[in-house]
Coordinates of C-alpha atoms in Angstrom, one line a residue:
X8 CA 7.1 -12.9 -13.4
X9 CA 6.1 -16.4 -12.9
X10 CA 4.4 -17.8 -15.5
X11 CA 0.4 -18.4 -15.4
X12 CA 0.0 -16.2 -12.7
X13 CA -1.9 -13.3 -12.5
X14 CA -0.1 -10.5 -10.8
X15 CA -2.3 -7.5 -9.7
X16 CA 0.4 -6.1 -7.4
X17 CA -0.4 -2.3 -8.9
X18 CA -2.9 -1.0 -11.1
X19 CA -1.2 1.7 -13.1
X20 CA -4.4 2.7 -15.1
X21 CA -4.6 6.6 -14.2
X22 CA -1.4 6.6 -12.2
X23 CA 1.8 5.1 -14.3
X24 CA 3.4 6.1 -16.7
X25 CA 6.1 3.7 -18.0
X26 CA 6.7 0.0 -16.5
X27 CA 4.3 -1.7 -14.2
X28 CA 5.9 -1.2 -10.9
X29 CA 5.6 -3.1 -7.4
X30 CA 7.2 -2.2 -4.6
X31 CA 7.4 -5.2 -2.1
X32 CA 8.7 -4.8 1.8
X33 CA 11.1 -6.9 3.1
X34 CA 10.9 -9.0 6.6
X35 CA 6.8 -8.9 6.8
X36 CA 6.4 -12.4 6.2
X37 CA 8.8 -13.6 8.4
X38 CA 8.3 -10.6 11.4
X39 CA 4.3 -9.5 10.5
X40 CA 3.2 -12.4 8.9
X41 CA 0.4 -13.5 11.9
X42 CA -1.5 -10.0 10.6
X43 CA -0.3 -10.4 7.2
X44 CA 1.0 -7.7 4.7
X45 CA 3.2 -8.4 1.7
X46 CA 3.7 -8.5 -3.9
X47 CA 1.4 -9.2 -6.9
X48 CA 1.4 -7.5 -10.4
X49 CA -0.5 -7.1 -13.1
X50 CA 0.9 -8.4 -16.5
X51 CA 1.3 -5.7 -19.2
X52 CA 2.5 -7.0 -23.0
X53 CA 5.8 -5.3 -24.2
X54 CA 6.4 -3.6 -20.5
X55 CA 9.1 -4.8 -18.3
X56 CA 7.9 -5.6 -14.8
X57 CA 9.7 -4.4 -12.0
X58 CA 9.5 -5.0 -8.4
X59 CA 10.7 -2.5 -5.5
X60 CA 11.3 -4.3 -2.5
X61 CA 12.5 -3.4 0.6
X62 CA 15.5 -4.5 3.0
X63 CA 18.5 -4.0 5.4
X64 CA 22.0 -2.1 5.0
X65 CA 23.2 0.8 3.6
X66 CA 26.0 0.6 0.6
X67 CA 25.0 1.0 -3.0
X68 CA 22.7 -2.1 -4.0
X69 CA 25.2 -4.3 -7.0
X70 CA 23.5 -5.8 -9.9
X71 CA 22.9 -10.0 -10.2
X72 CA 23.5 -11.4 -14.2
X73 CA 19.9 -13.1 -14.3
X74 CA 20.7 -15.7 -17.1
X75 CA 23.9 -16.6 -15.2
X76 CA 21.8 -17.2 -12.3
X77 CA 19.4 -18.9 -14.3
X78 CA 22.1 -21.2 -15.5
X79 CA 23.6 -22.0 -12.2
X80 CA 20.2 -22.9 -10.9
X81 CA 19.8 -25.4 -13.8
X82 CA 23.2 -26.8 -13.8
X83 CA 22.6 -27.6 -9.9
X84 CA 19.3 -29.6 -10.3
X85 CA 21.5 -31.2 -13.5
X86 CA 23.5 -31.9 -10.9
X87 CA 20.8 -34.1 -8.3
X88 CA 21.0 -30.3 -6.0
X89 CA 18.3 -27.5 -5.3
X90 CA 18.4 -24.8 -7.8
X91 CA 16.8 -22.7 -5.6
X92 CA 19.8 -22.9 -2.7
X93 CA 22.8 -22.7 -6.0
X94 CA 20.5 -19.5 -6.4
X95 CA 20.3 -17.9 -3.3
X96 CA 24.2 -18.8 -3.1
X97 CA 24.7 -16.8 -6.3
X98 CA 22.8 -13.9 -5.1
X99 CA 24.5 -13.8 -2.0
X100 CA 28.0 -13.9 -3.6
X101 CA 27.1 -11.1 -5.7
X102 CA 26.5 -8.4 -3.8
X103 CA 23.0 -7.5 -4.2
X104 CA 21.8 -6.4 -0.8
X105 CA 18.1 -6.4 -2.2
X106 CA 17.8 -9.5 -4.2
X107 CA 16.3 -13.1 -3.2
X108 CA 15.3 -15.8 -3.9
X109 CA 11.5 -17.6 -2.7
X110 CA 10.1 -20.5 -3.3
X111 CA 6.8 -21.2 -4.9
X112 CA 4.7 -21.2 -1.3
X113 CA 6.8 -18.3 -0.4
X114 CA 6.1 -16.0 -3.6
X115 CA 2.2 -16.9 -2.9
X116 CA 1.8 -15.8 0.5
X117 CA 3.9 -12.8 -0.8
X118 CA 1.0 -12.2 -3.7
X119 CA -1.9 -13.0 -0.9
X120 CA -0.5 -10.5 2.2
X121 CA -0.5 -7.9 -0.3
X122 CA -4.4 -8.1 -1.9
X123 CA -4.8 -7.1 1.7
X124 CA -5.4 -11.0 2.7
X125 CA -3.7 -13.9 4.8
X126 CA -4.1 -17.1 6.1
X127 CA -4.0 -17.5 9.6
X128 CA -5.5 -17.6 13.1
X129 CA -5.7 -13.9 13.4
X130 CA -3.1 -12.9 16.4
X131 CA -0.1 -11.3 16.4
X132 CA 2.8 -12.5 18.8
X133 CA 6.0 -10.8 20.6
X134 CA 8.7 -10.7 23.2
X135 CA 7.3 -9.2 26.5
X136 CA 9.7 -8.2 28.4
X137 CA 9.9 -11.4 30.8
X138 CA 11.4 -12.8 27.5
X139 CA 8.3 -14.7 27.1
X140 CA 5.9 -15.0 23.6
X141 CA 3.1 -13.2 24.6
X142 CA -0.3 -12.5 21.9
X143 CA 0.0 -8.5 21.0
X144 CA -3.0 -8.5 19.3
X145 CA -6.0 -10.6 18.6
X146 CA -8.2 -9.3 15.3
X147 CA -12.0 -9.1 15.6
X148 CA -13.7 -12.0 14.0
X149 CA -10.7 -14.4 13.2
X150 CA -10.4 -17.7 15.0
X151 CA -8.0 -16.5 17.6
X152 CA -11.2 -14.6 18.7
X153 CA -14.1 -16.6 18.6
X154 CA -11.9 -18.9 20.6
X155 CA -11.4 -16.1 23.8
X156 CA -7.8 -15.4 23.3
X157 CA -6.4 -11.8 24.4
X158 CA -3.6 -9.7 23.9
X159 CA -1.1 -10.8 26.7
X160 CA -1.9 -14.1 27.0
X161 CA 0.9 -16.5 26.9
X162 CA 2.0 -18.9 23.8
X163 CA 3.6 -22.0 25.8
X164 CA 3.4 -24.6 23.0
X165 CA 2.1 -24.5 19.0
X166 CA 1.2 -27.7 17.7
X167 CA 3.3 -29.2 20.9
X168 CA 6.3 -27.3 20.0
X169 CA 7.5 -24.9 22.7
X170 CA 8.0 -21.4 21.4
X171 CA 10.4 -19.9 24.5
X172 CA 13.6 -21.1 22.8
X173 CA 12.3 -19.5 19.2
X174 CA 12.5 -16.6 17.3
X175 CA 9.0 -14.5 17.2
X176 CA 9.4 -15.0 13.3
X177 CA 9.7 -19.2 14.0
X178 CA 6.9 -18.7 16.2
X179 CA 4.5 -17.0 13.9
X180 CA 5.5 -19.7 11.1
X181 CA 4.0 -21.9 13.2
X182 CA 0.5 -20.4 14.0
X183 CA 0.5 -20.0 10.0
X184 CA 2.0 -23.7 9.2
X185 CA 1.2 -24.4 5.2
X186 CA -1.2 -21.1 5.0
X187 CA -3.9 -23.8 3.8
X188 CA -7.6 -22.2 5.5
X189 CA -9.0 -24.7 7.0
X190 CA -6.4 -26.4 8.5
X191 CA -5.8 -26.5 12.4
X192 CA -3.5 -25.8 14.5
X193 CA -3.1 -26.5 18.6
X194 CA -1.7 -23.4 20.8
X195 CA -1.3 -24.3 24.5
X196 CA -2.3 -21.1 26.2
X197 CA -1.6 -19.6 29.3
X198 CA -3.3 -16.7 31.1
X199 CA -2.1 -15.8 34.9
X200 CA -2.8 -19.2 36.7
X201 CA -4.9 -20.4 34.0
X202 CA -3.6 -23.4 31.3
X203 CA -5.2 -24.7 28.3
X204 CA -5.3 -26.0 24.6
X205 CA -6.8 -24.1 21.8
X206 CA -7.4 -26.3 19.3
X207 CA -7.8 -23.2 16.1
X208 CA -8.9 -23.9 12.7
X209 CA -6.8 -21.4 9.9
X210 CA -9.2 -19.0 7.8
X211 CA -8.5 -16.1 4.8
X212 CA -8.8 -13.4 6.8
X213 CA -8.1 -9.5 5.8
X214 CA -5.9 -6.7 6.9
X215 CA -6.6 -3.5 7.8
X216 CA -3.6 -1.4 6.9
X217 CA -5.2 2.0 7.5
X218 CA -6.4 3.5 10.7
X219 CA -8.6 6.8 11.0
X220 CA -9.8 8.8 13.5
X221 CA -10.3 11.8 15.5
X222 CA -8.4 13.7 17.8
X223 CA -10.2 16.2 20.0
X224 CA -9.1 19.0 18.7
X225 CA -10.7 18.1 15.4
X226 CA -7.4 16.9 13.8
X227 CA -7.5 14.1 11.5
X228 CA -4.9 11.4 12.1
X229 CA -5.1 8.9 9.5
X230 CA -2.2 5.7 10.5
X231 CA -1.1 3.7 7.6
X232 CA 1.0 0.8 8.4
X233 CA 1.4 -1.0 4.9
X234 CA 0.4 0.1 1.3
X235 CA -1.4 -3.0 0.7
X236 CA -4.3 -3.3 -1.9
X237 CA -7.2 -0.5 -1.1
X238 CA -4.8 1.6 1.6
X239 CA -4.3 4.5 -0.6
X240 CA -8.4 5.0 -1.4
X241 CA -8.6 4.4 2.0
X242 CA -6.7 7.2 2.5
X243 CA -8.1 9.3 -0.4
X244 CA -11.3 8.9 0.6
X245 CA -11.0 9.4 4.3
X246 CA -9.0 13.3 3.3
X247 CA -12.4 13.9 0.9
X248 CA -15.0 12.9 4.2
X249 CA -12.9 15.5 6.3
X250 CA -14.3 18.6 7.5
X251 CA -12.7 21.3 5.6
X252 CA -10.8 22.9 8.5
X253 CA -9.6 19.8 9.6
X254 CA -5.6 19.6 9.6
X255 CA -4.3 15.7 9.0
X256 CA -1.4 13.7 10.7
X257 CA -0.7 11.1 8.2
X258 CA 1.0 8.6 10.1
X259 CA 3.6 6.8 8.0
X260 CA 6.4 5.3 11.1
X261 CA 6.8 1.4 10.8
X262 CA 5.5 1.7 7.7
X263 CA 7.4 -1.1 5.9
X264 CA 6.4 -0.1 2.4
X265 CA 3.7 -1.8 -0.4
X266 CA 2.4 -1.3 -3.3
X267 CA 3.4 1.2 -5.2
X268 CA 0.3 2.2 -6.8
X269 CA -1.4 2.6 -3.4
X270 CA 1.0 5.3 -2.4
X271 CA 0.5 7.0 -5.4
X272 CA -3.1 7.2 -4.7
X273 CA -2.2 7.9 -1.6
X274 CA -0.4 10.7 -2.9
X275 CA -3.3 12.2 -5.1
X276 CA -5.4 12.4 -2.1
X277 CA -2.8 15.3 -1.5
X278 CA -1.6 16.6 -4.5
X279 CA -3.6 18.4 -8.0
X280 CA -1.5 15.8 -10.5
X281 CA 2.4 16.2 -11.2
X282 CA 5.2 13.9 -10.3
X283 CA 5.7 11.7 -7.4
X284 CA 9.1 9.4 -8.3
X285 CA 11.3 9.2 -10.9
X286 CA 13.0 5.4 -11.7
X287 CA 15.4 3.6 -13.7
X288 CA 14.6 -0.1 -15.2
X289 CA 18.5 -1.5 -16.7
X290 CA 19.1 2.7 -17.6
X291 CA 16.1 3.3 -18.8
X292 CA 13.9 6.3 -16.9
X293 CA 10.3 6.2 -16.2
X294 CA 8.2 7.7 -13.3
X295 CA 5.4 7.9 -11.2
X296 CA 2.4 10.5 -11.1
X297 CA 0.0 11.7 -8.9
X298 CA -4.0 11.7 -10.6
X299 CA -5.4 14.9 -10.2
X300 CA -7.8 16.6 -8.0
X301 CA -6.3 16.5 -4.7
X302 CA -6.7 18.7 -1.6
X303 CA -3.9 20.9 -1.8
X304 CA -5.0 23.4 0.6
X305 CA -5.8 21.2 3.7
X306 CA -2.8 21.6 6.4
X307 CA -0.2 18.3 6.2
X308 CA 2.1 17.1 8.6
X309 CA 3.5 14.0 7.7
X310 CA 5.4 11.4 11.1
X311 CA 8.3 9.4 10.0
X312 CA 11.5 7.3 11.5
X313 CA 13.8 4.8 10.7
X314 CA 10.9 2.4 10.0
X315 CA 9.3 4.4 7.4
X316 CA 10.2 2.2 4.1
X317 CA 10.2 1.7 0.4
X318 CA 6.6 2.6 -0.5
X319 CA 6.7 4.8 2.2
X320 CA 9.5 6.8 1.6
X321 CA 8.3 7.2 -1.9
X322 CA 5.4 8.8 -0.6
X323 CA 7.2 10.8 1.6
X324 CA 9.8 12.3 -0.8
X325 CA 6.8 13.3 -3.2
X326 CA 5.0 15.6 -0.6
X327 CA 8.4 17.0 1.3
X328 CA 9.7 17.7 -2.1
X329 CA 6.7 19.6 -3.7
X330 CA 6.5 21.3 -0.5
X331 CA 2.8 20.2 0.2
X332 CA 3.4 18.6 3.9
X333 CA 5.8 19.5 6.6
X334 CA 7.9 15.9 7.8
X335 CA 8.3 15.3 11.5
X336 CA 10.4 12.5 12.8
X337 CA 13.6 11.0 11.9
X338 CA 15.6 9.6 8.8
X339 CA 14.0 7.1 7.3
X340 CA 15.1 3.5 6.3
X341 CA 16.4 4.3 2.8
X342 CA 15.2 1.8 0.9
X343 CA 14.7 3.1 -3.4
X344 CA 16.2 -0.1 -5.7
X345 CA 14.2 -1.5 -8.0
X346 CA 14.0 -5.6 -8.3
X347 CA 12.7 -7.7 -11.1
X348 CA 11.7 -11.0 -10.4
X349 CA 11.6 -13.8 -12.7
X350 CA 11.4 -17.2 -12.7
X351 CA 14.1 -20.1 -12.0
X352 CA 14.4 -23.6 -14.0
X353 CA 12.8 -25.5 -10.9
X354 CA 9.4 -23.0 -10.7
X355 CA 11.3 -20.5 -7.8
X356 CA 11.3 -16.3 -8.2
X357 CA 14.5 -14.4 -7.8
X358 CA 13.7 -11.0 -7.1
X359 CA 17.2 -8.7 -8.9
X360 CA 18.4 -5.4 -8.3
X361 CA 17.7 -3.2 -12.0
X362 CA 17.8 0.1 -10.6
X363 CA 16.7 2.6 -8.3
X364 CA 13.8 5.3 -7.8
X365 CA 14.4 9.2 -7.1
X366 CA 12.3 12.2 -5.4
X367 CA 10.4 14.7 -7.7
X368 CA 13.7 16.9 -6.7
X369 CA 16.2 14.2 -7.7
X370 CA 17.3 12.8 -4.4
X371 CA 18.0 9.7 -4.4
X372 CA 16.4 7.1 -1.4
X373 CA 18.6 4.3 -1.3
X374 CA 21.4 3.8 1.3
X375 CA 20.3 7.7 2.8
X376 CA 16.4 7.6 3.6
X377 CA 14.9 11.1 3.9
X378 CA 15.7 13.5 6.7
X379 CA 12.8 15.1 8.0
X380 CA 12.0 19.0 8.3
X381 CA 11.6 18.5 11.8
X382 CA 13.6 15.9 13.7
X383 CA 12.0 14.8 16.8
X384 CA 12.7 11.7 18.8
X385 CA 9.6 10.1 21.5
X386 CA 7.5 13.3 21.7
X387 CA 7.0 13.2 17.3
X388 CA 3.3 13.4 17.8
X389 CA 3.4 15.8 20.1
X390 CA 5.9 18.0 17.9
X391 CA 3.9 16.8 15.0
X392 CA 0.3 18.1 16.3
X393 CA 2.4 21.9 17.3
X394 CA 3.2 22.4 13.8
X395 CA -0.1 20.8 12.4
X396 CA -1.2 23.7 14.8
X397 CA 0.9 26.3 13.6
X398 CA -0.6 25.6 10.0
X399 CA -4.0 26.0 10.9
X400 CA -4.8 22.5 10.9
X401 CA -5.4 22.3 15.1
X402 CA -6.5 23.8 18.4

């Protein structure tokens, strides 16, 4: 880990046995990161420190010689060059679908998105289907609000740049610029016939990964889109406030993955103790347990698809596997390999490929995903709320 900082990532007190583990998804900060969502870890003497983190593909992750990449990183700045691009060039060559390479700013807004905080102006941008930038989503209380912006208004220019020819990623690295709060940032603004600057000053705002609420027919339908810092008591405590005949729909598509340690709270919320994941660190086998005192009686149904990830899919395996929720959806991503990161001659992190993490069964998650009990394509919820039905857990 990188030296003099304090990773909090997990907190394995109660919940770990074995290495500290943090499992970190891919593509947030460049795709999510107007909302935020994304590693930190807590530093444990004579434990190795390993990182899961998620990404895109499907063969068999390969394995990166970290003291060879330290030394090609060294002999490039030797050499006048970056040792963080000789890295990234190294990591590319060798195969590892998972591993990367970040710089110092990079690895921080990593640490920050997953405490459940960002900088920013508190919108979320995307594609409409005119092929313009349009806001999806303003969040109550950040600047983006206070100012009167609204989901569908128009992003013409940031900071007199026009967004039309960008990426939605390039975009949203320009609403966030050096993630310092308190700095500003102009957003020309359209809204039907309506033009106008928005002059917006950055803040630390927080996430809200987990959604709860009621459906009518008592059902409780608990959404978790990231396993950032607090998600899994959030979901804990929200199956303990439930009625006792209330059924749950626990939400997990687009779920791009976390922190480990959430989803195994999250896990306990649903499970008396016992194992959630098996994993190896360089051949060496550890796991992951569930805390005890869960609601093991309350009817389950868990909704996945192809963007159910990492974290995710951990949590996922656990309750399929020890039979305690019935899965609805389709496969999910497949993402299981573990990554430690450490840190390069010039102050960079290079996250490596050291293994990979298993179901309570044995199934392994990388390269396959899970298959759910049920596959169901655009009705899911629908399907999902039948079974929860079927269970007892709905009208």
């Amino acid at each position: 880990m990188p030296a003099g900082t304090d990773h909090l990532c997990i907190r394995p007190r109660g919940v770990f046995r074995g290495a500290v583990l943090t499992l970190v998804f891919a593509g947030v900060l460049a795709t999510a990161a107007a909302t935020g969502a994304l590693p930190r870890q807590e530093p444990a003497a004579g434990r190795a420190e390993a990182t899961l983190r998620a990404g895109e593909g499907a063969r068999d992750s390969a394995t990166v010689d970290s003291a060879a990449l330290n030394r090609a990183a060294a002999d490039a700045m030797a050499d006048g060059k970056s040792g963080k691009q000789a890295a990234e060039e190294f990591v590319s060559r060798s195969g590892d679908r998972w591993g990367a390479v970040y710089d110092k700013r990079e690895y921080a807004e990593f640490e920050q998105a997953l405490d459940g905080t960002y900088t920013g102006v508190g919108l979320s941008a995307g594609r409409a289907a005119d092929g313009r930038v349009r806001v999806t989503r303003v969040q109550s209380g950040g600047p983006a609000a206070r100012a009167g912006l609204r989901a569908g208004d128009r992003l013409v220019f940031v900071d007199g740049r026009p967004v039309d020819g960008l990426s939605v990623s390039e975009a949203v690295a320009l609403l966030r610029g050096d993630g310092v709060p308190g700095s500003t940032v102009a957003l020309r603004v359209e809204r039907g016939r309506a033009a106008w600057t928005e002059t917006l000053r950055r803040a630390r705002l927080a996430t809200d990964p987990v959604t709860v609420r009621r459906l009518d027919d008592g059902t409780l339908m608990i959404r978790v889109a990231a396993f950032t810092k607090g998600a899994g008591t959030r979901v804990r405590d929200a199956v303990r406030a439930a009625p006792a005949d209330a059924g749950v729909l626990l939400d997990l598509r687009g779920n791009a993955g976390g922190l480990v340690a959430e989803a195994a709270v999250a896990a306990s919320a649903f499970l008396d103790g016992g194992l959630v994941a098996t994993y190896d660190v360089e051949g060496e086998q550890r796991a992951v347990y569930a805390e005890g005192g869960g609601d093991t009686g309350r009817p389950l149904v868990a909704l996945i698809d192809g963007g159910t990830m990492s974290a995710a899919e951990l949590l996922t395996g656990a309750l399929q596997d020890r039979g305690r929720a019935v899965t609805v959806g389709s496969r999910t991503f497949g993402k299981g390999s573990v990554q430690m990161p450490s840190t390069l001659p010039d102050g960079s992190v290079a996250e490596l490929t050291v293994g990979h993490y298993r179901t309570p069964a044995g199934h392994a998650v990388d390269g396959r995903g899970i298959t759910p009990d049920l596959t169901a394509g655009e009705r899911a919820e629908e399907r999902a709320k039948t079974v929860l039905s079927g269970l007892g857990g709905g009208s």
